[in-house]
XYZ file of N, CA, C and O in Angstrom:
424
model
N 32.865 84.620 -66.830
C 32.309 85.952 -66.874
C 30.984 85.958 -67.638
O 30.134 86.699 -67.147
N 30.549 85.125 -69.000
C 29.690 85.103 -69.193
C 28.584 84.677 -68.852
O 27.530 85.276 -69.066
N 28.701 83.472 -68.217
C 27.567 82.739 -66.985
C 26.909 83.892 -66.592
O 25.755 84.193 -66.897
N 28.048 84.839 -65.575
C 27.976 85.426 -64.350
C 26.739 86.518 -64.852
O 25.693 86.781 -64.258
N 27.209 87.016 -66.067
C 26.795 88.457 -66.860
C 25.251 87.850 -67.312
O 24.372 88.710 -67.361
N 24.842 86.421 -67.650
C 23.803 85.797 -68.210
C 22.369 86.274 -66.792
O 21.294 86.873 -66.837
N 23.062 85.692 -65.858
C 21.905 85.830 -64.660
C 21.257 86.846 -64.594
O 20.176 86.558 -64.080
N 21.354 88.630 -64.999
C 21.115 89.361 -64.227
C 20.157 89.724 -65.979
O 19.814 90.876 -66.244
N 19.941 88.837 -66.714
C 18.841 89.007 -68.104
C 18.067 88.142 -67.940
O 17.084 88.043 -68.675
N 18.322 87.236 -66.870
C 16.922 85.962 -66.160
C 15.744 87.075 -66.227
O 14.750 86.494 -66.662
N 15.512 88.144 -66.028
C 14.990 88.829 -65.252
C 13.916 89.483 -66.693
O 12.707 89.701 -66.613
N 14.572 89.635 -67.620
C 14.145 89.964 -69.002
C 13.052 88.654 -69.134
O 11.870 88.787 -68.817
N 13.498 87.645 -69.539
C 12.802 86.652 -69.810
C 11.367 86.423 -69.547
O 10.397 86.119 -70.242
N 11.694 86.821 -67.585
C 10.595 86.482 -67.091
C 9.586 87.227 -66.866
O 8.607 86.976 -66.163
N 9.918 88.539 -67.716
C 9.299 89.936 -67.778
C 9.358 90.749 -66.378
O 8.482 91.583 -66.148
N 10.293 90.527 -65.535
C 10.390 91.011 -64.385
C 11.105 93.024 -64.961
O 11.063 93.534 -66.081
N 11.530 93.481 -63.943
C 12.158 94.948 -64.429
C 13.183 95.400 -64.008
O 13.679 95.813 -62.960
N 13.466 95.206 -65.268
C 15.094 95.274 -65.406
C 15.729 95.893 -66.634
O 14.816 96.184 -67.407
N 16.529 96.112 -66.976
C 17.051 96.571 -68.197
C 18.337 95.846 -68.709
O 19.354 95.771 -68.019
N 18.197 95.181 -70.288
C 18.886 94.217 -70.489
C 20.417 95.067 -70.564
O 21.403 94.355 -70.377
N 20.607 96.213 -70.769
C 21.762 96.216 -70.940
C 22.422 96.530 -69.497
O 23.577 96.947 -69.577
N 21.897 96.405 -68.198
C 22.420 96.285 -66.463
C 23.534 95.485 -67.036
O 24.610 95.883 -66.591
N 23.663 94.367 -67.976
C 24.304 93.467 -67.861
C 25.626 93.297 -68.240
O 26.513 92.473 -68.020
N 25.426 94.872 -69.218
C 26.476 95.238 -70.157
C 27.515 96.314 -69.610
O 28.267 97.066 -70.231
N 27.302 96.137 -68.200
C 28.245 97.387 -67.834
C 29.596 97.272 -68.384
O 30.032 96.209 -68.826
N 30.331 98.482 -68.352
C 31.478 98.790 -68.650
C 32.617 98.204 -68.067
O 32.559 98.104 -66.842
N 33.442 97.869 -68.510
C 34.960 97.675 -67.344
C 35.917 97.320 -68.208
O 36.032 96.630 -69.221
N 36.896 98.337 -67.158
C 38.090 99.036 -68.129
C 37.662 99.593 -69.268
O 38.287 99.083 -70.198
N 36.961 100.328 -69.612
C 36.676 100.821 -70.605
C 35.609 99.925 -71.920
O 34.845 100.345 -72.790
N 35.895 99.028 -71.645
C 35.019 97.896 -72.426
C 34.020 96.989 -72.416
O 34.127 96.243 -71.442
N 32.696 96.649 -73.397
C 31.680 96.297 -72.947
C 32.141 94.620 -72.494
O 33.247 94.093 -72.607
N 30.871 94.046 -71.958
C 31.238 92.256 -71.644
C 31.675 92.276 -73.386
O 32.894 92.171 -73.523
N 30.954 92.384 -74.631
C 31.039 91.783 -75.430
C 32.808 92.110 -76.084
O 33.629 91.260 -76.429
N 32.927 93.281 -76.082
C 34.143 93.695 -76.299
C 35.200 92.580 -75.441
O 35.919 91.810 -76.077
N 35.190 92.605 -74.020
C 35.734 91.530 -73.383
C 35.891 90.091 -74.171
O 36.961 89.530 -74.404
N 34.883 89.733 -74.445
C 34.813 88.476 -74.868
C 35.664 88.552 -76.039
O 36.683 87.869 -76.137
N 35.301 89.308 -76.870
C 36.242 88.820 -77.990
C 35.528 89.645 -79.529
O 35.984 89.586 -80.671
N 34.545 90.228 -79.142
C 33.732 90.582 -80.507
C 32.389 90.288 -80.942
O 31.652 90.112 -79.972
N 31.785 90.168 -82.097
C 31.237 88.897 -82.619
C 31.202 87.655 -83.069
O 30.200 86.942 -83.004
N 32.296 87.318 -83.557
C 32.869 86.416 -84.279
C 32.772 85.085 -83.234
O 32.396 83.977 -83.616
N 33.252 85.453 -81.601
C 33.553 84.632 -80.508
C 31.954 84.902 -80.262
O 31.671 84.116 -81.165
N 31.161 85.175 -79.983
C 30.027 85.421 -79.469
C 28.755 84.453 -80.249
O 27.872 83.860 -79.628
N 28.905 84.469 -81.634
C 28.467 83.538 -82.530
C 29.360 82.466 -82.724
O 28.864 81.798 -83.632
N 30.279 82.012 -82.402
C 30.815 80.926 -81.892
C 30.367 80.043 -80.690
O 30.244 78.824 -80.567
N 30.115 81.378 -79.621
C 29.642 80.593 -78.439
C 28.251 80.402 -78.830
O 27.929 79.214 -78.881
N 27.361 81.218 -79.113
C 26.085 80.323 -79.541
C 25.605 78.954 -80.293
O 24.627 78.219 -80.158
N 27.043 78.957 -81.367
C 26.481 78.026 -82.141
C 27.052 76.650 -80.950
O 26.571 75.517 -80.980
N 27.902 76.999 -80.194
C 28.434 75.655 -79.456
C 26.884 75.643 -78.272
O 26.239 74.614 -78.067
N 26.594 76.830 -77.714
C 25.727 76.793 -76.877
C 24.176 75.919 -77.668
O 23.578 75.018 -77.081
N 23.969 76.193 -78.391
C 22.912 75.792 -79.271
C 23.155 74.088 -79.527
O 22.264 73.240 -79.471
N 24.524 73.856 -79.806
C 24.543 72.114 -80.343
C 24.746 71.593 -79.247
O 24.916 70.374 -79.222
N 24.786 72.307 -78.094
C 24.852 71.479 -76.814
C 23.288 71.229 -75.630
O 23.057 70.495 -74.669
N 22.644 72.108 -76.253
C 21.285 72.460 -76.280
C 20.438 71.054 -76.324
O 19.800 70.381 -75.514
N 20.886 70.958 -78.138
C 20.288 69.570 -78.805
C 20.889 68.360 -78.088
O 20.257 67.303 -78.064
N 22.020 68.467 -77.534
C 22.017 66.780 -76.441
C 21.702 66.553 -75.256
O 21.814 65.453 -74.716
N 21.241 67.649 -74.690
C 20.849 67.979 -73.144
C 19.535 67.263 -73.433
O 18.730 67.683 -74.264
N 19.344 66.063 -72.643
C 17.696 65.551 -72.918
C 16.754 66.404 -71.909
O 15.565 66.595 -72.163
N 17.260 66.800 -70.977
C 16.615 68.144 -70.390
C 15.448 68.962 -71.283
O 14.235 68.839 -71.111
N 15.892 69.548 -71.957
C 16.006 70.634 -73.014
C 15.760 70.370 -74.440
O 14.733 70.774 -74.985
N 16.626 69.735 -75.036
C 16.373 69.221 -76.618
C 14.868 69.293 -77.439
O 14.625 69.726 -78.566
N 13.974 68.698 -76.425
C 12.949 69.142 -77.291
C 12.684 70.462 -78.561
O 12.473 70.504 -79.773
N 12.867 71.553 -77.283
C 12.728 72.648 -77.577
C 13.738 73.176 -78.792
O 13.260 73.891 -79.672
N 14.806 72.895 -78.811
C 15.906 72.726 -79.976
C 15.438 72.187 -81.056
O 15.114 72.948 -81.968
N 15.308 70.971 -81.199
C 15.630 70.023 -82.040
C 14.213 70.589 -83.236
O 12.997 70.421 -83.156
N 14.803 71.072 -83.954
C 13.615 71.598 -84.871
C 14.502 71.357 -86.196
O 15.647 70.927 -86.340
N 13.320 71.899 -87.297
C 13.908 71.921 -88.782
C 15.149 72.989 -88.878
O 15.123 73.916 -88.068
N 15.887 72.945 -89.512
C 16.940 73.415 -90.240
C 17.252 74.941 -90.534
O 18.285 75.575 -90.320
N 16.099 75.322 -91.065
C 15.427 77.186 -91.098
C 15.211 77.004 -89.991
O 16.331 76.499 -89.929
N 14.842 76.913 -88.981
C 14.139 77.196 -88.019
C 15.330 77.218 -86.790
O 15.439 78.092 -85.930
N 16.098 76.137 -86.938
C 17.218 76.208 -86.087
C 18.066 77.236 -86.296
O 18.642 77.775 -85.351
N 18.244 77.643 -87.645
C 19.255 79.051 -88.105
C 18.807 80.388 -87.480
O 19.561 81.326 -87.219
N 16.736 80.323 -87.162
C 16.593 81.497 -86.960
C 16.266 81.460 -85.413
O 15.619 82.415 -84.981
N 16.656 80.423 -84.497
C 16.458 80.780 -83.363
C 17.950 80.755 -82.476
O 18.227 81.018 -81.306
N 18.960 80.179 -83.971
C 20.165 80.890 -83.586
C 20.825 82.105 -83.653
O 21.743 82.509 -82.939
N 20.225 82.691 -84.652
C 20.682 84.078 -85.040
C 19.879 84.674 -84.028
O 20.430 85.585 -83.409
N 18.745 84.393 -83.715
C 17.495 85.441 -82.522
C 18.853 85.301 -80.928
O 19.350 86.233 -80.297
N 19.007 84.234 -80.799
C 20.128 83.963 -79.261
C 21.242 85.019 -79.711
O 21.536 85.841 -78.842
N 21.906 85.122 -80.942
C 22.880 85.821 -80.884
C 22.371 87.243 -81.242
O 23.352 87.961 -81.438
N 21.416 87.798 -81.372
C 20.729 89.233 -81.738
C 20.647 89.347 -80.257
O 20.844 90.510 -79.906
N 20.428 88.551 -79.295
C 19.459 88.908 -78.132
C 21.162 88.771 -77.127
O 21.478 89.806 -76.541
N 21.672 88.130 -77.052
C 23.160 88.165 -76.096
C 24.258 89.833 -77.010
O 24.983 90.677 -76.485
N 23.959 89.677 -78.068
C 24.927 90.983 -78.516
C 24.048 91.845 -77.705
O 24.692 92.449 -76.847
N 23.157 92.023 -77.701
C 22.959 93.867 -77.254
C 22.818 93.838 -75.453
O 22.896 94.767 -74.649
N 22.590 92.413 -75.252
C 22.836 92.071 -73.445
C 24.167 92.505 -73.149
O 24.396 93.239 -72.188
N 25.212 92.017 -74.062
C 26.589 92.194 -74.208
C 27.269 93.579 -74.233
O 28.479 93.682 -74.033
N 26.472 94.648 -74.481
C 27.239 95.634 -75.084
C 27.409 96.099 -76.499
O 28.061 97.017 -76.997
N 26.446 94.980 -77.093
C 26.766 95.467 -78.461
C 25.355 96.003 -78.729
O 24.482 96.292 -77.910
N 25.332 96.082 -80.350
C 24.073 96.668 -80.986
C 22.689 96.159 -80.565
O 22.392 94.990 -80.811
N 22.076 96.741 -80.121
C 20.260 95.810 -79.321
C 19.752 95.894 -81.244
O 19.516 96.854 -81.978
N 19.756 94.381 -81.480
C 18.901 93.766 -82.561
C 17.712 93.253 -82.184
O 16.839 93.214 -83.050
N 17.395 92.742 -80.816
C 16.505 91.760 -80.799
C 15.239 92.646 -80.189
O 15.305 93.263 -79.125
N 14.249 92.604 -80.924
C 13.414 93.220 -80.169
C 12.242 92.657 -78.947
O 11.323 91.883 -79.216
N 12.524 93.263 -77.506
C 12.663 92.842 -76.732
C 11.094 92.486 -76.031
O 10.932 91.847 -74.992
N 9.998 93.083 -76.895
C 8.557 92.797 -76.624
C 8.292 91.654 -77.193
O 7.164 91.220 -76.958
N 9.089 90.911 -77.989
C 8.838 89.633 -78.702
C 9.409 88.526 -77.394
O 8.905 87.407 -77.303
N 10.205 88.863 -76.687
C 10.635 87.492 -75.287
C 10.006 86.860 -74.887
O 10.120 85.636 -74.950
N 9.045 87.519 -74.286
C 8.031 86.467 -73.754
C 6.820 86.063 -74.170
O 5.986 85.357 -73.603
N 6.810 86.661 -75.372
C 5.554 85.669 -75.623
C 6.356 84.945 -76.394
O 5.569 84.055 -76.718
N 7.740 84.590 -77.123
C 8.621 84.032 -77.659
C 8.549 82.242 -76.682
O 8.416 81.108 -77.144
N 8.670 82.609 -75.581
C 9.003 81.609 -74.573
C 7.855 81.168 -73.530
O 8.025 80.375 -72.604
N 6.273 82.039 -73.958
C 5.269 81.616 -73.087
C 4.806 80.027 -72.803
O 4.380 79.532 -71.759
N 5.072 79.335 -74.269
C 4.212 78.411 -73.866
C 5.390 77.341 -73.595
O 5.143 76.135 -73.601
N 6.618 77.823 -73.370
C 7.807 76.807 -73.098
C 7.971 76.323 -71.749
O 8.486 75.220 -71.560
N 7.498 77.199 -70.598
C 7.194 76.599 -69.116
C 8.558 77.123 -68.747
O 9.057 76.658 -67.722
N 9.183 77.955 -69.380
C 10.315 78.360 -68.156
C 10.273 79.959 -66.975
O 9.667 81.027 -66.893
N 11.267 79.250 -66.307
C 10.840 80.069 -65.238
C 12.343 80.164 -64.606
O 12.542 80.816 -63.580
């Protein structure tokens, strides 16, 4: 479910128009994040999403940073999936792309 719910914030990234919380619809009464489990599971999955990040030779570059720096672009993933999720919008969302301009994704 979370994969599924991830695709339709591609769209955020790439500054296309959309609205991050499309992603957060309701069901049964409850947001994706509620589904999932909370915060607790949500910053769980980041921090696993994040150390799996750093072995993907794909990717890693972009990870593999200092220590502060890794804390704050983990806490930014989990500010930016909570309010995709249904929860509180922390991340402020004019910072995305120029966050990710000179990273080449698409």
């Amino acid at each position: 479910e979370v994969l599924v719910s991830l695709e339709p914030v591609r769209a955020d990234v790439l500054c296309r128009s959309r609205e991050v919380g499309a992603a957060s619809e309701m069901k049964n009464g409850q947001t994706l994040l509620e589904r999932f489990g909370g915060d607790q599971n949500l910053e769980t999955v980041v921090e696993a999403m994040y150390d799996k990040c750093t072995e993907d030779t794909r990717v890693k570059f972009h990870f593999e940073k200092a220590k502060a720096k890794q804390r704050q672009i983990r806490r930014k993933m989990y500010q930016y999936l909570s309010g995709a999720f249904g929860g509180p919008m922390q991340y402020d969302l004019a910072q995305l792309r120029p966050a990710h301009y000179n990273m080449n994704i698409t």
